[in-house]
Short mmCIF file of C-alpha atoms in Angstrom, two decimals:
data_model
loop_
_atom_site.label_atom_id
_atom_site.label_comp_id
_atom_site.label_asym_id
_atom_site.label_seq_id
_atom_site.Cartn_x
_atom_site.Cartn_y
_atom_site.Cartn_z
CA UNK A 4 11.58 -31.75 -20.17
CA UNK A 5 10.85 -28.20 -20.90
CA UNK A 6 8.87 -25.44 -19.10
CA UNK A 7 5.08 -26.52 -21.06
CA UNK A 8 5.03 -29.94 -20.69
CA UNK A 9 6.06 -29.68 -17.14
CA UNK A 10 3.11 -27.27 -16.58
CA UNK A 11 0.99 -30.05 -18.17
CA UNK A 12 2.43 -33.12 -16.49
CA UNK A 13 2.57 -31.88 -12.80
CA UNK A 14 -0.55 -30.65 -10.97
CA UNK A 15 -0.53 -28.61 -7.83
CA UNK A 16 -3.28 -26.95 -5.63
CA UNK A 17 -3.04 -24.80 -3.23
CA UNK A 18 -3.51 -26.40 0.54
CA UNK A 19 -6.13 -25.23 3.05
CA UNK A 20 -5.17 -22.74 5.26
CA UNK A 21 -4.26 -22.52 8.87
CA UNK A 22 -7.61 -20.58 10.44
CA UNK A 23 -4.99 -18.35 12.10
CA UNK A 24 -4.20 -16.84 8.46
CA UNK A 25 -7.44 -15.95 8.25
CA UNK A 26 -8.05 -14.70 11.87
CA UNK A 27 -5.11 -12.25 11.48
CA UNK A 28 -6.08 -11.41 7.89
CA UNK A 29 -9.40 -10.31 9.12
CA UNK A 30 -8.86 -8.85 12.19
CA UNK A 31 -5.39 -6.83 10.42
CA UNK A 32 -7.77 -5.19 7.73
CA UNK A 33 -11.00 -4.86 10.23
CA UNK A 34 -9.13 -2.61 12.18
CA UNK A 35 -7.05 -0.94 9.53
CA UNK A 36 -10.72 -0.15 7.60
CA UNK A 37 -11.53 1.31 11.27
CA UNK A 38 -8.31 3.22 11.88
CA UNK A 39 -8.78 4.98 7.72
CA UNK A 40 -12.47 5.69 8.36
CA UNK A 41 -11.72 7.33 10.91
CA UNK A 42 -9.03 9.47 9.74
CA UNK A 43 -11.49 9.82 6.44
CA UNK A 44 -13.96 11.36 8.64
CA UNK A 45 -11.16 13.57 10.37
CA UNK A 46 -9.77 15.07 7.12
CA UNK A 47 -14.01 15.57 5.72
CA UNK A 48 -15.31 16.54 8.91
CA UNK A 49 -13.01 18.42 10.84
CA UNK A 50 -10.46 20.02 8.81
CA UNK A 51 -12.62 22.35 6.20
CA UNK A 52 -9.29 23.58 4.64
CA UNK A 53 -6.63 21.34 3.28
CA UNK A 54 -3.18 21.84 2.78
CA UNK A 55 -1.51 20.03 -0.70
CA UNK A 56 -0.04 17.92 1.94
CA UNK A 57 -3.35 16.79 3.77
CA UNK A 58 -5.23 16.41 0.35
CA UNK A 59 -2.12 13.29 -0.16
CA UNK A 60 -2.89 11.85 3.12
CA UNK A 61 -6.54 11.65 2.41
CA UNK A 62 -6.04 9.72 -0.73
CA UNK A 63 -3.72 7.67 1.27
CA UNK A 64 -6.58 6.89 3.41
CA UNK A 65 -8.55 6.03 0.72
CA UNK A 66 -6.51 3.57 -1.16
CA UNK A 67 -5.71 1.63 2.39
CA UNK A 68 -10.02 1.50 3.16
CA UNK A 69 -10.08 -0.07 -0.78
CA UNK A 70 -8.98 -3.54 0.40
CA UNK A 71 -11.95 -3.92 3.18
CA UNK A 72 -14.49 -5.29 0.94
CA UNK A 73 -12.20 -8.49 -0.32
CA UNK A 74 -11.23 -9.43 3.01
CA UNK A 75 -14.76 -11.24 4.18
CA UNK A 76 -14.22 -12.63 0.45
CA UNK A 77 -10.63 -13.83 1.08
CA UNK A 78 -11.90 -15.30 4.46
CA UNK A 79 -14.40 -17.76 2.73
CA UNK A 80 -11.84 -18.40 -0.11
CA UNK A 81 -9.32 -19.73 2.75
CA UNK A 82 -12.70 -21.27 4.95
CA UNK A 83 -13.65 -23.19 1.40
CA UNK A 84 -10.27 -25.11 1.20
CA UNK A 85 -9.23 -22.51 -1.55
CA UNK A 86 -11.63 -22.86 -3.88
CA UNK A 87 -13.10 -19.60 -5.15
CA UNK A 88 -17.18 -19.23 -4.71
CA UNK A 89 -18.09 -16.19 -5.91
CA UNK A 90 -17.36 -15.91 -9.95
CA UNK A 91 -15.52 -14.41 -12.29
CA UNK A 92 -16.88 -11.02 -11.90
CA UNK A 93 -15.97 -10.87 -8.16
CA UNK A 94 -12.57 -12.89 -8.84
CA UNK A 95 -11.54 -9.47 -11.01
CA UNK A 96 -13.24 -6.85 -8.60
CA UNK A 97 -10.98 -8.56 -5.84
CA UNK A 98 -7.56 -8.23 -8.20
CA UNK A 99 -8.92 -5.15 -9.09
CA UNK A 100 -9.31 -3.63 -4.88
CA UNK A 101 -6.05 -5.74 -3.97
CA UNK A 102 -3.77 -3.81 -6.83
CA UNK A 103 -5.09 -0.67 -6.50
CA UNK A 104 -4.65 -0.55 -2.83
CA UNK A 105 -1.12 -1.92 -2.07
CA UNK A 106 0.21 -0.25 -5.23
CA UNK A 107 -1.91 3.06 -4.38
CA UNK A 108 -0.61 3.02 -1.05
CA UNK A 109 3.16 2.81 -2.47
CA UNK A 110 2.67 5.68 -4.50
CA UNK A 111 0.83 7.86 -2.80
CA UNK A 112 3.40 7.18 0.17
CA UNK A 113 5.76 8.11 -2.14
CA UNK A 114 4.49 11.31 -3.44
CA UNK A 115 4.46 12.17 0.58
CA UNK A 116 8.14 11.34 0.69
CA UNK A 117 8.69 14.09 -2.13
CA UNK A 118 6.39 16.71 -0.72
CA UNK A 119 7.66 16.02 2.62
CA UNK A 120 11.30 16.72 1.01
CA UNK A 121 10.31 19.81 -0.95
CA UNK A 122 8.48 21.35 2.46
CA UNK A 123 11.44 20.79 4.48
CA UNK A 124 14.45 21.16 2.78
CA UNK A 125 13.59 23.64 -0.08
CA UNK A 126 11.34 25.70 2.09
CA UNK A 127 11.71 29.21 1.11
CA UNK A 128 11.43 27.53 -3.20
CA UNK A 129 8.47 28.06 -4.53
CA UNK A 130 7.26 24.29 -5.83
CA UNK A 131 4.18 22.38 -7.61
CA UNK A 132 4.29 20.13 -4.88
CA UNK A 133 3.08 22.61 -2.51
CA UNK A 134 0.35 24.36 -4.50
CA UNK A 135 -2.82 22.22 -4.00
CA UNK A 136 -4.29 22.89 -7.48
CA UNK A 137 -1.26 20.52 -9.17
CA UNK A 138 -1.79 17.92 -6.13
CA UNK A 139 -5.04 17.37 -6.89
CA UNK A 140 -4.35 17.26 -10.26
CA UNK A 141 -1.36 15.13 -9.65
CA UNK A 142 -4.09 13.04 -7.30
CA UNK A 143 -6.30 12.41 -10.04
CA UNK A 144 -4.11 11.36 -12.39
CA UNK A 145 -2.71 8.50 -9.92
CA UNK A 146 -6.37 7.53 -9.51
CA UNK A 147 -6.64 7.38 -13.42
CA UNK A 148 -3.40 5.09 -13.70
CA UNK A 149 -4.87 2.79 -10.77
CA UNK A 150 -8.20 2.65 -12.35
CA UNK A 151 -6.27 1.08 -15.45
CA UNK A 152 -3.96 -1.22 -14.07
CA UNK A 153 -6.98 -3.02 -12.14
CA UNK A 154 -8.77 -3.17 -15.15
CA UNK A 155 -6.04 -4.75 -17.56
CA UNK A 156 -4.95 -7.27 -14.53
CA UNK A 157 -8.40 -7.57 -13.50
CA UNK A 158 -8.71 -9.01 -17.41
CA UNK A 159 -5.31 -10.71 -17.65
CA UNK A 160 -6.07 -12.69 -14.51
CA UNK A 161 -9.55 -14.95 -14.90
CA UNK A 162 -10.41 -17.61 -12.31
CA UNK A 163 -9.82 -20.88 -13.68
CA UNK A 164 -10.80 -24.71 -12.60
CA UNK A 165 -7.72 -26.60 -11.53
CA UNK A 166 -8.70 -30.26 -10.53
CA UNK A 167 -12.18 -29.38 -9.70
CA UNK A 168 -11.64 -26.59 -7.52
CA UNK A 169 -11.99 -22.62 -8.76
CA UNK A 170 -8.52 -20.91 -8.41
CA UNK A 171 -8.77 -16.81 -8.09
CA UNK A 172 -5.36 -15.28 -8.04
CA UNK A 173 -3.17 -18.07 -6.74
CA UNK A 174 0.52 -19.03 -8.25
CA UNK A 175 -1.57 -22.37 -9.48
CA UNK A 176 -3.21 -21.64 -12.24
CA UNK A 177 -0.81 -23.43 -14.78
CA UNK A 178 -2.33 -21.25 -18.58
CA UNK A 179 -1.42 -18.03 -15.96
CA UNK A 180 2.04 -18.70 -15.48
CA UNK A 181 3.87 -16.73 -17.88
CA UNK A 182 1.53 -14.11 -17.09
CA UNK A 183 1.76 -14.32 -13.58
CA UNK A 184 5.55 -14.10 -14.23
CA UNK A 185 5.35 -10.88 -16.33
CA UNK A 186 2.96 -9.46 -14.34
CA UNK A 187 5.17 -9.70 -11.06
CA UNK A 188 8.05 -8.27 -12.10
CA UNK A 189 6.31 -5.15 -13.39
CA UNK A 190 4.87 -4.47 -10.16
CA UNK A 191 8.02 -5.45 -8.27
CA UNK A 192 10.21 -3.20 -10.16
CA UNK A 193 7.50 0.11 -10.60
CA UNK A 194 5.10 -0.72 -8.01
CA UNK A 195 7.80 -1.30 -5.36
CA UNK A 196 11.50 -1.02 -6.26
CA UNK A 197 10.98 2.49 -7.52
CA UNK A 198 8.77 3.93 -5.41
CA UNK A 199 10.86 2.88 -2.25
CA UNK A 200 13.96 3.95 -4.45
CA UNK A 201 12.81 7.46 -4.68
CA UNK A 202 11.30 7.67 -1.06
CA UNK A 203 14.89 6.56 0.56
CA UNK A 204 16.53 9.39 -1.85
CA UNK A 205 13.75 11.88 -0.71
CA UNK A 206 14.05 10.92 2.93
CA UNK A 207 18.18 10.63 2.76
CA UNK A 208 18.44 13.94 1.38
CA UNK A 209 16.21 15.00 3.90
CA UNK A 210 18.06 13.31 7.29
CA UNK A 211 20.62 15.13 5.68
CA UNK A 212 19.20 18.38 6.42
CA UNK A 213 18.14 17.72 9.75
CA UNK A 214 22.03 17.11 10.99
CA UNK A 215 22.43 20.76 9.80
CA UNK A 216 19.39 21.81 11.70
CA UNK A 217 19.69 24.26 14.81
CA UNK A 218 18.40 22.62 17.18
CA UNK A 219 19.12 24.87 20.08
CA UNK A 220 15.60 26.55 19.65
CA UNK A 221 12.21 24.53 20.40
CA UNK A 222 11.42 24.99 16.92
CA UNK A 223 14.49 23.37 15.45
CA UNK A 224 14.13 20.53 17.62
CA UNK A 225 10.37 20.09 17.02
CA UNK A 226 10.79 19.64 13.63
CA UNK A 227 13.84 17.62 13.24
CA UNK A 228 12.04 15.23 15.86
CA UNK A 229 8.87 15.19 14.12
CA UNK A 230 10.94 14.84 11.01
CA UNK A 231 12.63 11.88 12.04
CA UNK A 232 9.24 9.70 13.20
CA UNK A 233 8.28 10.40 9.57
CA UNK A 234 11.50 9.03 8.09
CA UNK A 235 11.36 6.27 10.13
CA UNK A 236 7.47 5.37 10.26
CA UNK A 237 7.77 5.52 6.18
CA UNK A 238 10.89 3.16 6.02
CA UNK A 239 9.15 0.71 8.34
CA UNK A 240 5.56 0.80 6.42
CA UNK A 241 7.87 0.06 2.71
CA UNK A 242 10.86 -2.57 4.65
CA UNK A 243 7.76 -4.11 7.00
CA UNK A 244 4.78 -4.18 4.69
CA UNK A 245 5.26 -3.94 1.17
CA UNK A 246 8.56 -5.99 0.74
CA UNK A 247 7.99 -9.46 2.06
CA UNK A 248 5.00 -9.54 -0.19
CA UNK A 249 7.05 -8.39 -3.29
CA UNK A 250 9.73 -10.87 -2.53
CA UNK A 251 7.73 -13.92 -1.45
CA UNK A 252 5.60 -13.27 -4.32
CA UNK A 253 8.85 -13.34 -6.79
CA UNK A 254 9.65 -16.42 -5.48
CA UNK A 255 6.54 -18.18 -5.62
CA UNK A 256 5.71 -17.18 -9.90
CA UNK A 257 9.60 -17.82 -10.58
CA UNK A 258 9.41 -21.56 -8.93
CA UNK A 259 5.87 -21.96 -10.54
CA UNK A 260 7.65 -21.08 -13.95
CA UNK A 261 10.55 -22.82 -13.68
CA UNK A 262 10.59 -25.69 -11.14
CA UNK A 263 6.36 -26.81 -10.94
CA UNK A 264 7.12 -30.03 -9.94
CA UNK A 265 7.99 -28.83 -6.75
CA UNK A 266 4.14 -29.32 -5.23
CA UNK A 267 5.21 -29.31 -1.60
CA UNK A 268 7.43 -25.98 -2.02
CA UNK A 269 5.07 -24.08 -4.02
CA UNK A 270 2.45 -24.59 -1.26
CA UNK A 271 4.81 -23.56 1.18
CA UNK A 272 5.44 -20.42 -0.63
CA UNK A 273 1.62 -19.83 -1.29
CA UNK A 274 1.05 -20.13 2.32
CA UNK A 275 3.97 -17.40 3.31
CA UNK A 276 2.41 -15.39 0.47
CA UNK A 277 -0.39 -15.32 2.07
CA UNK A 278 1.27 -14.42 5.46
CA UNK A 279 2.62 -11.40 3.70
CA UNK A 280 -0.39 -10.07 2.94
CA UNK A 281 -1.03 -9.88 6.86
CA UNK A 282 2.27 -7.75 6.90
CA UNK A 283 0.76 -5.55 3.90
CA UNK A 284 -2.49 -4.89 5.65
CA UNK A 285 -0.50 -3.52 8.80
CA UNK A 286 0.34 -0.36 6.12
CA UNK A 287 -3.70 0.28 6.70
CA UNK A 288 -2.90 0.46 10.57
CA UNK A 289 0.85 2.30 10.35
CA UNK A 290 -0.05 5.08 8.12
CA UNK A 291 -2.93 6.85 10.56
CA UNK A 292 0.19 6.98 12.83
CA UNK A 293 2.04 8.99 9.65
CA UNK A 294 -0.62 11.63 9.58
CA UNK A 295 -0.44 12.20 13.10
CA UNK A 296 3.17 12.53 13.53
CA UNK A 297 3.65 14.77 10.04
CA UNK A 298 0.48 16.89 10.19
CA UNK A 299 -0.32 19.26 12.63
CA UNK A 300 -3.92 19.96 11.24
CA UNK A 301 -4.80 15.92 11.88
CA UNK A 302 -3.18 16.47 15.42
CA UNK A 303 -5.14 19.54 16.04
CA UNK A 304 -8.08 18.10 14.94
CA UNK A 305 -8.08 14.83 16.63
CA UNK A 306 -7.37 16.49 20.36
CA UNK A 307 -10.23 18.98 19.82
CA UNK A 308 -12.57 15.47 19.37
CA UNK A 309 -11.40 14.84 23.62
CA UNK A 310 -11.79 18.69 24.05
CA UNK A 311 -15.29 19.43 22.69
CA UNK A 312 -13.79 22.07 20.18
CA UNK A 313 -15.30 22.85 17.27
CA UNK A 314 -13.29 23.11 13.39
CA UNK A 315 -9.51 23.35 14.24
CA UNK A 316 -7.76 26.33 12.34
CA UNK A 317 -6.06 25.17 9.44
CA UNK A 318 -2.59 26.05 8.95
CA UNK A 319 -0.86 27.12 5.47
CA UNK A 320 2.04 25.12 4.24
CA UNK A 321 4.50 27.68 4.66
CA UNK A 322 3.19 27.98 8.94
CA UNK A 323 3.56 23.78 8.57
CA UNK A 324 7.15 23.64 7.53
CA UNK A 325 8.32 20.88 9.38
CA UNK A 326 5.28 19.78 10.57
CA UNK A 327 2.94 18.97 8.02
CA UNK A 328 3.55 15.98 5.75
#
């Protein structure tokens, strides 16, 4: 029997699920939309000069606050046996928040990675990456490319009726399936695979350096310390966050193309696809901890909140080598 007429034949839907999915979804992303809103108000409020490398962790901010709104939307989704209330309109603003925030996040994250390379181990080059006219630039253009990704899967990817019951963005809507399949693997391999590809190249090159640092003066050691929380808080937030939901989802949109018999398996997956995204929105609540441990300036300005000082002084990027992202 081929691929069609076992999409026709065989009918799955997704399973309610556990209220502890939706718990943790909510209280993941309530505190993550805290966490970013706060560090918003930090970079518009208290630092009144950026640095190229602040005006990267401010849009980093901003793509992690972009998935609040779906999550009360998500939580009735789950709460409604997963069938989809709200329309098609708010089925494509949802794909729409969700893509441009986990695959904003990866790149942004990534363009840190190569700024945080180019400040620390080609610090006396002069770079684009460290003149803030060409980040925001750079900034805008990432914005542009998000803006038409959501649109064109926001498009591709309708809410359909499966057995009675309105499907938004699940592995079981059977006229998405080739598109689902398409769709995933261009997102796996340049919304994830390359983005972590050219962060662990960044950040390799830059552990590198820091072996050959002099470390004998308080300086050396400050920055190869601070240098290695960044390495390793940006490995964790791709290896903790963003991979279980590329791979789960790979497996779920391969076994929905290829094997959709299997009802009980394809649930299964849905349901640990759905755990991922948990794991995803920790990245909202992990990368406030990136700011502080690879920019002074967010440092600076968060202890002068507990000190009753007023605008911190903001540092260049050349007085920030080593210390600002």
């Amino acid at each position: 029997m081929n691929n069609s007429s076992n999409n026709t034949s065989v009918s799955c839907l997704g399973e309610s699920q556990h209220v502890s999915i939706v718990v943790l979804l909510c209280i993941v992303f309530f505190v993550g939309f805290l966490l970013n809103i706060f560090s918003l108000w930090v970079f518009c409020c208290r630092m009144p000069c950026w640095t190229s490398g602040t005006t990267l962790q401010f849009h980093l901010a901003l793509s992690d606050a972009l998935a609040t709104p779906v999550t009360p939307m998500m939580a009735v989704y789950f709460a409604m046996g997963n069938d989809w209330p709200f329309g098609r309109f708010l089925c494509q603003v949802k794909i729409s928040l969700l893509s441009s925030h986990f695959y904003g996040s990866t790149i942004f994250l990534t363009l840190i990675s190569i700024h945080r390379y180019t400040a620390v181990v080609h610090f006396n080059r002069s770079s684009f990456m460290k003149r803030k006219d060409f980040i925001k630039k750079l900034c805008g253009g990432v914005w542009l490319l998000l803006l038409i990704q959501s649109l064109v899967y926001g498009f591709m990817l309708p809410p359909s009726r499966e057995e009675g019951h309105s499907q938004c963005l699940t592995i079981h809507q059977k006229k998405l399936t080739d598109t689902y399949f398409t769709i995933n693997f261009i997102l796996f391999i340049f919304g994830f695979l390359l983005p972590f590809f050219v962060s662990a190249v960044c950040y390799g090159r830059l552990a590198n350096t820091l072996t050959r640092l002099n470390i004998n003066s308080a300086k050396g050691l400050k920055v190869k310390l601070k240098s290695q929380r960044m390495i390793g808080m940006c490995l964790v937030i791709f290896l903790l966050c963003f991979l279980p939901l590329n791979v789960v989802r790979t497996v779920g949109v391969i076994l929905k193309k290829y094997y959709p018999q299997q009802c009980h398996t394809l649930q299964q997956v849905e349901t640990a696809y759905y755990a991922t995204w948990i794991l995803a929105g920790v990245n909202s609540c992990l990368d406030p901890l990136l700011y502080c441990f690879g920019s002074q300036n967010f440092r600076d300005a968060f202890q002068s909140l507990r000190i009753g000082q007023g605008d911190v002084p903001n540092r260049s990027d050349s007085e920030m080598t080593g210390n600002q992202i």
